[in-house]
Short mmCIF file of N, CA and C in Angstrom, two decimals:
data_model
loop_
_atom_site.label_atom_id
_atom_site.label_comp_id
_atom_site.label_asym_id
_atom_site.label_seq_id
_atom_site.Cartn_x
_atom_site.Cartn_y
_atom_site.Cartn_z
N UNK E 63 -6.69 -6.17 6.98
CA UNK E 63 -7.76 -5.64 7.73
C UNK E 63 -7.13 -3.97 8.22
N UNK E 64 -6.33 -4.17 9.11
CA UNK E 64 -5.65 -2.60 9.66
C UNK E 64 -5.72 -1.85 8.71
N UNK E 65 -5.36 -2.16 7.45
CA UNK E 65 -5.09 -1.43 6.54
C UNK E 65 -6.33 -0.48 5.73
N UNK E 66 -6.99 -1.60 5.87
CA UNK E 66 -8.47 -1.36 5.39
C UNK E 66 -9.03 0.06 5.91
N UNK E 67 -8.87 -0.47 7.25
CA UNK E 67 -9.82 0.49 8.45
C UNK E 67 -8.91 1.77 8.42
N UNK E 68 -7.32 2.13 8.40
CA UNK E 68 -7.02 3.11 7.84
C UNK E 68 -7.14 3.76 6.61
N UNK E 69 -7.42 3.02 5.83
CA UNK E 69 -7.75 3.58 4.60
C UNK E 69 -9.28 4.40 4.45
N UNK E 70 -9.94 3.87 5.23
CA UNK E 70 -11.37 3.94 5.64
C UNK E 70 -11.41 5.68 6.44
N UNK E 71 -10.70 5.58 7.37
CA UNK E 71 -10.50 6.78 8.20
C UNK E 71 -9.68 7.80 7.43
N UNK E 72 -9.10 7.36 6.53
CA UNK E 72 -8.44 8.78 5.72
C UNK E 72 -9.52 9.16 4.99
N UNK E 73 -10.23 8.80 4.34
CA UNK E 73 -11.76 8.74 3.35
C UNK E 73 -12.52 9.70 4.49
N UNK E 74 -12.58 9.07 5.59
CA UNK E 74 -13.62 10.31 6.72
C UNK E 74 -12.98 11.56 6.96
N UNK E 75 -11.55 11.32 7.22
CA UNK E 75 -10.60 12.51 7.35
C UNK E 75 -10.93 13.57 6.24
N UNK E 76 -10.77 13.35 4.68
CA UNK E 76 -10.79 13.85 3.99
C UNK E 76 -12.39 14.64 3.67
N UNK E 77 -13.33 13.67 4.04
CA UNK E 77 -14.67 14.49 3.71
C UNK E 77 -15.04 15.14 4.81
N UNK E 78 -14.31 15.24 6.30
CA UNK E 78 -14.53 16.16 7.10
C UNK E 78 -13.80 17.47 6.86
N UNK E 79 -12.72 17.58 6.45
CA UNK E 79 -11.60 18.49 5.97
C UNK E 79 -12.72 19.11 4.68
N UNK E 80 -13.21 18.49 3.68
CA UNK E 80 -13.93 19.30 2.48
C UNK E 80 -14.85 19.75 3.00
N UNK E 81 -15.74 19.30 4.16
CA UNK E 81 -17.08 20.04 4.61
C UNK E 81 -16.98 20.72 5.43
N UNK E 82 -15.52 21.29 5.96
CA UNK E 82 -15.51 22.41 6.77
C UNK E 82 -16.42 23.39 6.52
N UNK E 83 -16.87 24.20 7.57
CA UNK E 83 -17.48 25.27 7.51
C UNK E 83 -17.32 26.57 7.94
N UNK E 84 -16.56 27.55 7.14
CA UNK E 84 -16.18 28.80 7.47
C UNK E 84 -16.97 29.83 7.59
N UNK E 85 -18.19 29.93 7.71
CA UNK E 85 -18.81 30.93 7.93
C UNK E 85 -18.96 30.84 9.37
N UNK E 86 -18.60 29.97 9.84
CA UNK E 86 -19.19 29.89 11.50
C UNK E 86 -18.19 30.93 12.15
N UNK E 87 -18.07 31.02 13.68
CA UNK E 87 -17.04 31.64 14.38
C UNK E 87 -15.80 31.28 14.37
N UNK E 88 -14.97 31.98 14.39
CA UNK E 88 -13.27 31.58 14.55
C UNK E 88 -13.20 30.34 15.27
N UNK E 89 -13.45 30.80 16.54
CA UNK E 89 -13.28 29.51 17.76
C UNK E 89 -13.72 28.29 17.51
N UNK E 90 -14.86 28.06 16.54
CA UNK E 90 -15.50 26.82 16.34
C UNK E 90 -14.63 26.15 15.01
N UNK E 91 -14.15 26.63 14.20
CA UNK E 91 -13.50 26.63 13.06
C UNK E 91 -12.42 26.07 13.69
N UNK E 92 -11.65 26.85 14.35
CA UNK E 92 -10.08 26.29 15.15
C UNK E 92 -10.53 24.69 15.79
N UNK E 93 -11.83 24.73 16.61
CA UNK E 93 -11.52 23.56 17.24
C UNK E 93 -11.93 22.48 15.99
N UNK E 94 -12.76 22.47 14.97
CA UNK E 94 -12.86 21.68 14.13
C UNK E 94 -11.38 21.28 13.60
N UNK E 95 -10.64 22.37 13.09
CA UNK E 95 -9.61 21.94 12.50
C UNK E 95 -8.53 21.29 13.65
N UNK E 96 -8.36 21.60 14.64
CA UNK E 96 -7.48 20.99 15.97
C UNK E 96 -7.84 19.42 15.58
N UNK E 97 -9.40 19.23 15.74
CA UNK E 97 -9.54 17.78 15.87
C UNK E 97 -9.59 17.21 14.53
N UNK E 98 -9.47 17.53 13.58
CA UNK E 98 -8.87 16.95 12.04
C UNK E 98 -7.56 17.02 12.32
N UNK E 99 -6.85 17.55 12.57
CA UNK E 99 -5.19 17.61 12.73
C UNK E 99 -4.95 16.20 13.93
N UNK E 100 -5.54 16.24 14.78
CA UNK E 100 -5.42 15.02 15.86
C UNK E 100 -5.85 13.78 15.07
N UNK E 101 -6.78 13.93 14.09
CA UNK E 101 -7.39 12.53 13.68
C UNK E 101 -5.78 12.40 12.79
N UNK E 102 -5.72 13.16 12.06
CA UNK E 102 -4.49 12.71 11.09
C UNK E 102 -3.39 12.36 11.70
N UNK E 103 -2.87 12.93 13.46
CA UNK E 103 -1.83 12.55 13.72
C UNK E 103 -1.80 11.22 14.39
N UNK E 104 -3.27 10.55 14.84
CA UNK E 104 -3.57 9.37 15.01
C UNK E 104 -3.23 8.44 14.04
N UNK E 105 -3.57 8.76 13.00
CA UNK E 105 -3.71 8.16 11.85
C UNK E 105 -1.67 7.61 11.18
N UNK E 106 -1.53 8.75 11.60
CA UNK E 106 0.16 8.48 11.17
C UNK E 106 0.80 7.61 12.29
N UNK E 107 0.35 7.71 13.46
CA UNK E 107 0.48 6.69 14.49
C UNK E 107 0.30 5.57 14.28
N UNK E 108 -1.10 5.10 13.63
CA UNK E 108 -1.40 3.72 13.39
C UNK E 108 -0.26 3.18 12.29
N UNK E 109 -0.18 4.07 11.47
CA UNK E 109 0.36 3.74 10.16
C UNK E 109 1.78 3.33 10.81
N UNK E 110 2.36 3.98 11.31
CA UNK E 110 4.00 3.66 11.82
C UNK E 110 3.88 2.40 12.65
N UNK E 111 2.68 1.90 13.65
CA UNK E 111 2.66 1.17 14.01
C UNK E 111 2.50 -0.06 13.30
N UNK E 112 1.75 -0.08 12.24
CA UNK E 112 1.38 -1.40 11.51
C UNK E 112 2.94 -1.14 10.48
N UNK E 113 3.74 -0.60 10.28
CA UNK E 113 4.69 -0.48 9.58
C UNK E 113 5.99 -1.24 10.27
N UNK E 114 5.72 -0.86 11.61
CA UNK E 114 6.73 -1.23 12.76
C UNK E 114 6.51 -3.04 12.91
N UNK E 115 5.07 -3.38 12.80
CA UNK E 115 4.82 -4.71 12.84
C UNK E 115 5.19 -5.56 12.01
N UNK E 116 4.73 -4.94 10.78
CA UNK E 116 4.74 -5.85 9.43
C UNK E 116 5.90 -5.72 8.58
N UNK E 117 7.08 -4.91 8.62
CA UNK E 117 7.77 -4.36 7.84
C UNK E 117 8.92 -5.39 7.39
N UNK E 118 9.38 -6.02 8.19
CA UNK E 118 10.30 -7.20 8.13
C UNK E 118 9.85 -8.68 7.68
N UNK E 119 8.59 -8.87 8.07
CA UNK E 119 7.85 -9.76 7.77
C UNK E 119 7.72 -10.00 6.55
N UNK E 120 7.33 -8.46 6.07
CA UNK E 120 6.61 -8.66 4.62
C UNK E 120 8.14 -8.51 3.72
N UNK E 121 9.12 -7.71 4.21
CA UNK E 121 10.52 -8.09 3.78
C UNK E 121 10.87 -9.70 3.03
N UNK E 122 10.60 -10.44 4.23
CA UNK E 122 11.26 -11.99 4.36
C UNK E 122 9.88 -12.20 3.23
N UNK E 123 8.94 -11.94 3.02
CA UNK E 123 7.54 -12.72 2.28
C UNK E 123 8.31 -12.40 0.98
N UNK E 124 8.78 -11.11 0.88
CA UNK E 124 9.01 -10.53 -0.78
C UNK E 124 10.37 -11.44 -1.08
N UNK E 125 11.13 -11.34 -0.24
CA UNK E 125 12.41 -12.37 -0.76
C UNK E 125 11.78 -13.65 -1.29
N UNK E 126 11.04 -14.28 -0.43
CA UNK E 126 10.95 -15.86 -0.47
C UNK E 126 9.79 -15.83 -1.78
N UNK E 127 8.84 -15.11 -1.93
CA UNK E 127 8.15 -14.87 -3.09
C UNK E 127 8.95 -15.19 -4.53
N UNK E 128 9.71 -14.01 -4.59
CA UNK E 128 10.66 -14.16 -5.71
C UNK E 128 11.27 -15.15 -6.31
N UNK E 129 11.84 -16.02 -5.15
CA UNK E 129 12.35 -17.35 -5.23
C UNK E 129 11.69 -18.24 -5.69
N UNK E 130 10.43 -18.24 -4.85
CA UNK E 130 9.09 -19.35 -5.32
C UNK E 130 8.82 -19.22 -6.77
N UNK E 131 8.53 -17.88 -6.86
CA UNK E 131 7.62 -17.72 -8.28
C UNK E 131 8.94 -18.09 -9.40
N UNK E 132 9.98 -17.91 -9.09
CA UNK E 132 10.88 -18.05 -10.00
C UNK E 132 10.91 -19.67 -10.30
N UNK E 133 11.05 -20.34 -9.07
CA UNK E 133 11.42 -21.69 -9.44
C UNK E 133 10.42 -22.66 -9.57
N UNK E 134 9.04 -22.15 -9.43
CA UNK E 134 7.85 -22.72 -9.73
C UNK E 134 7.54 -22.28 -11.26
N UNK E 135 8.05 -21.12 -11.79
CA UNK E 135 7.82 -21.22 -13.12
C UNK E 135 8.89 -22.19 -13.83
N UNK E 136 10.04 -22.44 -13.36
CA UNK E 136 10.88 -23.16 -13.84
C UNK E 136 10.68 -24.38 -13.93
N UNK E 137 10.00 -24.68 -13.03
CA UNK E 137 9.25 -26.39 -12.58
C UNK E 137 8.25 -26.66 -13.69
N UNK E 138 7.14 -25.44 -13.76
CA UNK E 138 6.47 -25.58 -14.47
C UNK E 138 6.67 -26.07 -16.30
N UNK E 139 7.69 -24.88 -16.48
CA UNK E 139 8.06 -24.95 -17.96
C UNK E 139 8.92 -26.31 -18.62
N UNK E 140 9.80 -26.55 -17.37
CA UNK E 140 10.76 -27.65 -17.52
C UNK E 140 11.13 -28.65 -17.41
N UNK E 141 9.88 -29.08 -16.04
CA UNK E 141 9.90 -30.07 -15.49
C UNK E 141 8.78 -30.97 -15.79
N UNK E 142 9.48 -32.18 -16.34
CA UNK E 142 8.00 -32.95 -16.80
C UNK E 142 8.16 -34.44 -15.82
N UNK E 143 6.86 -34.58 -14.96
CA UNK E 143 6.87 -35.70 -14.47
C UNK E 143 6.42 -37.06 -14.87
N UNK E 144 7.38 -38.13 -14.14
CA UNK E 144 7.02 -39.53 -14.74
C UNK E 144 6.09 -39.94 -14.81
N UNK E 145 4.53 -38.99 -14.65
CA UNK E 145 3.48 -40.06 -14.52
C UNK E 145 3.07 -40.03 -15.88
N UNK E 146 2.18 -41.44 -16.31
CA UNK E 146 1.83 -41.81 -17.22
C UNK E 146 0.66 -41.39 -17.82
N UNK E 147 -0.14 -40.99 -16.91
CA UNK E 147 -1.71 -40.60 -16.93
C UNK E 147 -1.76 -39.16 -17.20
N UNK E 148 -2.13 -38.73 -18.31
CA UNK E 148 -2.46 -37.19 -18.47
C UNK E 148 -2.85 -36.42 -17.30
N UNK E 149 -4.07 -37.24 -16.66
CA UNK E 149 -4.71 -36.05 -15.80
C UNK E 149 -3.65 -36.06 -14.43
N UNK E 150 -2.80 -36.87 -14.41
CA UNK E 150 -2.32 -36.75 -13.14
C UNK E 150 -0.88 -35.72 -13.60
N UNK E 151 -0.65 -35.62 -14.57
CA UNK E 151 0.26 -34.64 -15.37
C UNK E 151 -0.29 -33.07 -15.07
N UNK E 152 -1.28 -32.91 -15.63
CA UNK E 152 -2.23 -31.98 -15.54
C UNK E 152 -2.80 -31.56 -14.00
N UNK E 153 -2.73 -32.55 -13.43
CA UNK E 153 -3.26 -32.13 -11.83
C UNK E 153 -1.82 -31.31 -11.05
N UNK E 154 -0.63 -32.12 -11.51
CA UNK E 154 0.28 -31.50 -11.05
C UNK E 154 0.94 -30.08 -11.21
N UNK E 155 0.48 -29.96 -12.63
CA UNK E 155 0.65 -28.50 -13.31
C UNK E 155 -0.26 -27.55 -12.59
N UNK E 156 -1.58 -28.10 -12.35
CA UNK E 156 -2.22 -27.04 -11.87
C UNK E 156 -2.27 -26.71 -10.60
N UNK E 157 -1.43 -27.89 -9.87
CA UNK E 157 -1.24 -27.79 -8.33
C UNK E 157 0.29 -26.46 -8.29
N UNK E 158 0.96 -26.66 -9.46
CA UNK E 158 2.09 -25.39 -9.09
C UNK E 158 1.57 -24.43 -9.39
N UNK E 159 0.73 -24.27 -10.72
CA UNK E 159 0.35 -22.82 -10.87
C UNK E 159 -0.68 -22.32 -10.00
N UNK E 160 -1.52 -23.12 -8.95
CA UNK E 160 -2.09 -22.42 -8.45
C UNK E 160 -1.47 -22.03 -6.82
N UNK E 161 -0.15 -22.77 -6.96
CA UNK E 161 0.61 -22.52 -5.62
C UNK E 161 1.59 -20.88 -5.97
N UNK E 162 1.76 -20.76 -7.51
CA UNK E 162 2.54 -19.56 -7.99
C UNK E 162 1.40 -18.43 -7.85
N UNK E 163 0.43 -18.66 -8.11
CA UNK E 163 -0.71 -17.61 -8.00
C UNK E 163 -0.96 -17.23 -6.59
N UNK E 164 -0.95 -18.23 -5.77
CA UNK E 164 -1.08 -17.72 -4.46
C UNK E 164 0.14 -16.89 -3.74
N UNK E 165 1.23 -17.14 -4.21
CA UNK E 165 2.59 -16.33 -3.64
C UNK E 165 2.02 -15.16 -4.20
N UNK E 166 1.64 -15.10 -5.42
CA UNK E 166 1.72 -13.76 -6.36
C UNK E 166 0.68 -12.98 -5.34
N UNK E 167 -0.84 -13.74 -5.24
CA UNK E 167 -1.65 -12.61 -4.27
C UNK E 167 -1.09 -12.52 -2.96
N UNK E 168 -0.26 -12.89 -2.34
CA UNK E 168 0.00 -12.73 -1.07
C UNK E 168 1.11 -11.47 -0.97
N UNK E 169 1.97 -11.36 -2.16
CA UNK E 169 2.76 -10.16 -2.28
C UNK E 169 1.94 -8.95 -2.72
N UNK E 170 0.62 -9.35 -3.75
CA UNK E 170 -0.02 -8.35 -4.33
C UNK E 170 -0.84 -7.88 -3.47
N UNK E 171 -1.09 -8.58 -2.24
CA UNK E 171 -2.10 -8.12 -0.92
C UNK E 171 -1.27 -6.98 -0.25
N UNK E 172 -0.20 -7.36 0.18
CA UNK E 172 0.56 -6.04 0.68
C UNK E 172 0.68 -5.13 -0.14
N UNK E 173 1.10 -5.19 -1.45
CA UNK E 173 1.61 -3.96 -2.21
C UNK E 173 0.13 -3.08 -2.59
N UNK E 174 -0.95 -3.68 -2.64
CA UNK E 174 -2.28 -3.13 -2.69
C UNK E 174 -2.69 -2.39 -1.83
N UNK E 175 -2.47 -2.76 -0.42
CA UNK E 175 -2.88 -1.84 0.78
C UNK E 175 -1.88 -0.71 0.83
N UNK E 176 -0.45 -1.20 0.71
CA UNK E 176 0.13 0.16 1.04
C UNK E 176 -0.02 1.11 0.05
N UNK E 177 -0.25 0.56 -1.36
CA UNK E 177 -0.51 1.81 -2.06
C UNK E 177 -1.99 2.20 -2.01
N UNK E 178 -2.98 1.73 -1.55
CA UNK E 178 -4.21 2.60 -1.10
C UNK E 178 -3.96 3.48 0.19
N UNK E 179 -3.02 2.83 0.92
CA UNK E 179 -2.91 3.90 2.13
C UNK E 179 -1.87 5.24 1.72
N UNK E 180 -0.91 5.31 0.96
CA UNK E 180 -0.01 6.13 0.14
C UNK E 180 -1.01 6.97 -0.76
N UNK E 181 -2.09 6.26 -1.59
CA UNK E 181 -2.64 7.13 -2.24
C UNK E 181 -3.80 7.95 -1.25
N UNK E 182 -4.61 7.53 -0.54
CA UNK E 182 -5.73 7.83 0.37
C UNK E 182 -4.72 9.43 1.32
N UNK E 183 -3.64 8.97 1.60
CA UNK E 183 -2.86 10.26 2.66
C UNK E 183 -2.33 10.93 1.65
N UNK E 184 -2.09 10.78 0.51
CA UNK E 184 -1.69 12.11 -0.26
C UNK E 184 -2.86 13.06 -0.80
N UNK E 185 -4.12 12.62 -0.90
CA UNK E 185 -5.13 13.27 -1.31
C UNK E 185 -5.75 14.37 -0.37
N UNK E 186 -5.21 14.31 1.30
CA UNK E 186 -5.62 14.93 2.36
C UNK E 186 -5.39 16.42 1.73
N UNK E 187 -4.26 16.99 1.57
CA UNK E 187 -3.94 18.25 0.90
C UNK E 187 -5.11 18.83 -0.13
N UNK E 188 -5.79 17.85 -1.12
CA UNK E 188 -6.51 18.30 -1.93
C UNK E 188 -7.55 18.82 -1.29
N UNK E 189 -8.07 17.30 -0.31
CA UNK E 189 -9.47 18.11 0.42
C UNK E 189 -9.45 19.23 1.38
N UNK E 190 -8.02 19.65 1.69
CA UNK E 190 -8.49 21.14 2.42
C UNK E 190 -8.59 22.06 1.35
N UNK E 191 -8.04 21.73 0.16
CA UNK E 191 -7.81 22.87 -0.67
C UNK E 191 -9.26 22.98 -1.44
N UNK E 192 -10.01 21.98 -1.33
CA UNK E 192 -11.31 21.86 -1.95
C UNK E 192 -12.55 22.86 -0.58
N UNK E 193 -12.03 22.94 0.23
CA UNK E 193 -13.02 23.14 1.63
C UNK E 193 -13.23 24.61 1.57
N UNK E 194 -13.06 25.37 0.28
CA UNK E 194 -13.18 26.95 0.43
C UNK E 194 -12.45 27.65 1.45
N UNK E 195 -11.29 27.12 1.77
CA UNK E 195 -10.43 27.67 2.86
C UNK E 195 -10.12 29.29 2.90
N UNK E 196 -10.14 29.76 1.48
CA UNK E 196 -9.69 30.91 1.23
C UNK E 196 -10.75 31.90 1.70
N UNK E 197 -12.07 31.35 1.63
CA UNK E 197 -13.01 32.32 2.40
C UNK E 197 -12.84 32.67 4.08
N UNK E 198 -11.90 32.01 4.63
CA UNK E 198 -11.90 32.14 5.85
C UNK E 198 -10.99 33.08 6.54
N UNK E 199 -11.00 33.34 7.69
CA UNK E 199 -10.19 34.53 8.62
C UNK E 199 -8.70 33.96 7.96
N UNK E 200 -7.88 35.42 8.32
CA UNK E 200 -6.51 35.10 8.10
C UNK E 200 -5.76 33.95 8.77
N UNK E 201 -6.04 34.02 10.16
CA UNK E 201 -5.43 32.98 11.27
C UNK E 201 -5.79 31.77 10.83
N UNK E 202 -6.83 31.36 10.40
CA UNK E 202 -7.42 30.12 9.76
C UNK E 202 -6.78 29.55 8.48
N UNK E 203 -6.79 30.48 7.60
CA UNK E 203 -5.88 30.19 6.54
C UNK E 203 -4.22 30.13 6.58
N UNK E 204 -3.77 30.49 7.60
CA UNK E 204 -2.43 29.97 7.99
C UNK E 204 -2.17 28.77 8.34
N UNK E 205 -3.14 28.39 9.33
CA UNK E 205 -3.08 27.26 10.09
C UNK E 205 -3.42 26.06 9.07
N UNK E 206 -4.41 26.20 7.92
CA UNK E 206 -4.63 25.29 6.91
C UNK E 206 -3.57 25.16 6.00
N UNK E 207 -2.79 26.35 6.10
CA UNK E 207 -1.35 26.55 5.01
C UNK E 207 -0.62 25.65 5.49
N UNK E 208 -0.31 25.60 7.11
CA UNK E 208 0.52 24.66 7.83
C UNK E 208 0.60 23.18 7.53
N UNK E 209 -1.05 23.14 8.15
CA UNK E 209 -1.60 21.54 7.79
C UNK E 209 -1.58 21.07 6.24
N UNK E 210 -1.63 21.86 5.17
CA UNK E 210 -1.83 21.51 4.00
C UNK E 210 0.23 21.01 3.52
N UNK E 211 1.30 21.75 4.49
CA UNK E 211 2.18 21.50 4.30
C UNK E 211 2.68 20.16 4.67
N UNK E 212 2.29 20.11 5.82
CA UNK E 212 2.41 18.63 6.25
C UNK E 212 2.05 17.47 5.55
N UNK E 213 0.50 17.65 5.32
CA UNK E 213 0.20 16.49 4.56
C UNK E 213 0.58 16.00 2.94
N UNK E 214 1.65 17.00 2.60
CA UNK E 214 2.25 17.02 1.37
C UNK E 214 2.91 15.66 1.18
N UNK E 215 3.78 15.28 2.27
CA UNK E 215 4.24 14.07 2.13
C UNK E 215 3.32 12.74 2.85
N UNK E 216 3.02 12.05 1.41
CA UNK E 216 2.28 10.81 1.66
C UNK E 216 2.67 9.83 2.60
N UNK E 217 2.05 9.12 3.57
CA UNK E 217 2.25 7.72 4.14
C UNK E 217 2.98 6.67 3.39
N UNK E 218 4.12 6.21 3.57
CA UNK E 218 4.31 5.14 2.71
C UNK E 218 4.93 3.90 3.54
N UNK E 219 4.28 2.78 3.53
CA UNK E 219 4.68 1.65 4.24
C UNK E 219 5.73 1.26 3.55
N UNK E 220 6.28 0.43 4.50
CA UNK E 220 7.75 -0.47 3.45
C UNK E 220 7.48 -1.80 4.14
N UNK E 221 8.86 -2.20 3.28
CA UNK E 221 9.16 -3.93 3.12
C UNK E 221 10.58 -3.74 4.15
N UNK E 222 10.52 -4.21 5.69
CA UNK E 222 11.93 -4.03 5.82
C UNK E 222 12.74 -2.66 5.49
N UNK E 223 11.79 -1.75 5.60
CA UNK E 223 12.46 -0.23 5.54
C UNK E 223 13.18 0.09 4.39
N UNK E 224 13.07 -0.93 3.36
CA UNK E 224 13.90 -0.95 1.79
C UNK E 224 12.99 -0.85 0.74
N UNK E 225 11.89 -1.04 0.79
CA UNK E 225 11.10 -1.00 -0.62
C UNK E 225 9.87 -0.61 -0.07
N UNK E 226 9.05 0.50 -0.57
CA UNK E 226 7.74 0.91 -0.41
C UNK E 226 6.57 -0.08 -0.71
N UNK E 227 5.74 -0.40 -0.36
CA UNK E 227 4.85 -1.25 -0.63
C UNK E 227 3.97 -0.68 -1.45
N UNK E 228 4.11 -0.39 -2.89
CA UNK E 228 3.24 0.45 -3.97
C UNK E 228 3.11 -0.74 -5.33
N UNK E 229 2.16 -0.41 -5.81
CA UNK E 229 1.95 -1.40 -7.14
C UNK E 229 3.61 -1.31 -8.17
N UNK E 230 4.45 -0.22 -7.76
CA UNK E 230 5.45 -0.58 -8.52
C UNK E 230 6.24 -1.68 -8.09
N UNK E 231 6.36 -1.54 -6.54
CA UNK E 231 7.02 -2.53 -5.89
C UNK E 231 6.66 -3.89 -6.50
N UNK E 232 5.42 -4.32 -6.56
CA UNK E 232 4.89 -5.64 -7.18
C UNK E 232 5.33 -5.88 -8.85
N UNK E 233 5.60 -4.74 -9.06
CA UNK E 233 5.91 -4.83 -10.61
C UNK E 233 7.69 -5.32 -10.85
N UNK E 234 8.30 -4.65 -9.93
CA UNK E 234 9.68 -5.16 -9.36
C UNK E 234 9.97 -6.25 -9.04
N UNK E 235 8.96 -6.85 -8.34
CA UNK E 235 9.31 -8.58 -7.80
C UNK E 235 8.83 -9.38 -8.76
N UNK E 236 7.64 -9.01 -9.83
CA UNK E 236 7.78 -10.09 -11.07
C UNK E 236 9.14 -9.67 -11.85
N UNK E 237 9.35 -8.48 -12.20
CA UNK E 237 10.70 -8.47 -12.83
C UNK E 237 11.71 -9.27 -12.32
N UNK E 238 12.21 -9.35 -10.93
CA UNK E 238 13.13 -9.54 -10.30
C UNK E 238 13.04 -11.62 -10.56
N UNK E 239 12.07 -11.97 -10.52
CA UNK E 239 11.44 -13.37 -10.77
C UNK E 239 11.82 -13.61 -11.99
N UNK E 240 11.19 -12.86 -13.07
CA UNK E 240 11.42 -13.16 -14.43
C UNK E 240 13.06 -13.21 -14.53
N UNK E 241 13.97 -12.22 -13.88
CA UNK E 241 15.27 -11.88 -14.42
C UNK E 241 15.90 -13.64 -13.74
N UNK E 242 15.51 -14.00 -12.41
CA UNK E 242 16.18 -14.96 -11.95
C UNK E 242 16.01 -16.26 -12.60
N UNK E 243 14.40 -16.34 -13.05
CA UNK E 243 14.00 -17.51 -14.15
C UNK E 243 14.74 -17.51 -15.57
N UNK E 244 14.89 -16.34 -16.00
CA UNK E 244 15.77 -16.23 -17.26
C UNK E 244 17.26 -17.14 -17.02
N UNK E 245 18.11 -16.77 -16.03
CA UNK E 245 19.13 -17.05 -15.76
C UNK E 245 19.23 -18.58 -15.49
N UNK E 246 18.22 -19.00 -14.82
CA UNK E 246 18.04 -20.40 -14.66
C UNK E 246 17.49 -21.09 -15.98
N UNK E 247 17.04 -20.38 -16.70
CA UNK E 247 16.69 -21.36 -17.87
C UNK E 247 17.96 -21.29 -18.84
N UNK E 248 18.92 -20.66 -18.70
CA UNK E 248 20.29 -20.78 -19.96
C UNK E 248 20.76 -21.79 -19.17
N UNK E 249 20.65 -21.95 -17.84
CA UNK E 249 21.68 -23.26 -17.45
C UNK E 249 21.11 -24.65 -17.74
N UNK E 250 19.86 -24.57 -18.12
CA UNK E 250 19.40 -25.77 -18.97
C UNK E 250 19.78 -26.49 -19.53
#
């Protein structure tokens, strides 16, 4: 939920930056730029707090999920319960499959929102550029160029300060789970 709010605030910031009016006096423009820079700094702090709170918990979730997905896949394929009733076997397999989907969903949830924050924060420079900043006073252009330099580095939430929370990390978790599963399958 916090990540959704942060993403929405990044969209508001981008909208404010794109709609900056440079036809006004320099003092008003500087005031608006300062307000937007402060909003960006507050978003940076919010992301830092979110990362500090969830980072190591998410790392544990990732590590656990890799093994749970691996072992659940193994059990789905190789374990045949001693139920004589077809429907009991089917219910058992559906139970395992739904458990595995829930574990994937938890990991995908973190990666999705981390990826969204990274994506939204990386678009701020483009929003500044789209604001017709080149029509403004030289001092304003210099301030905006400094701001554009700062926002070139996107905000990246991490899992235990080791892995970025992105869609590529989700792909890596699935690959790791499959790799462990392949090793287990060879032991059968």
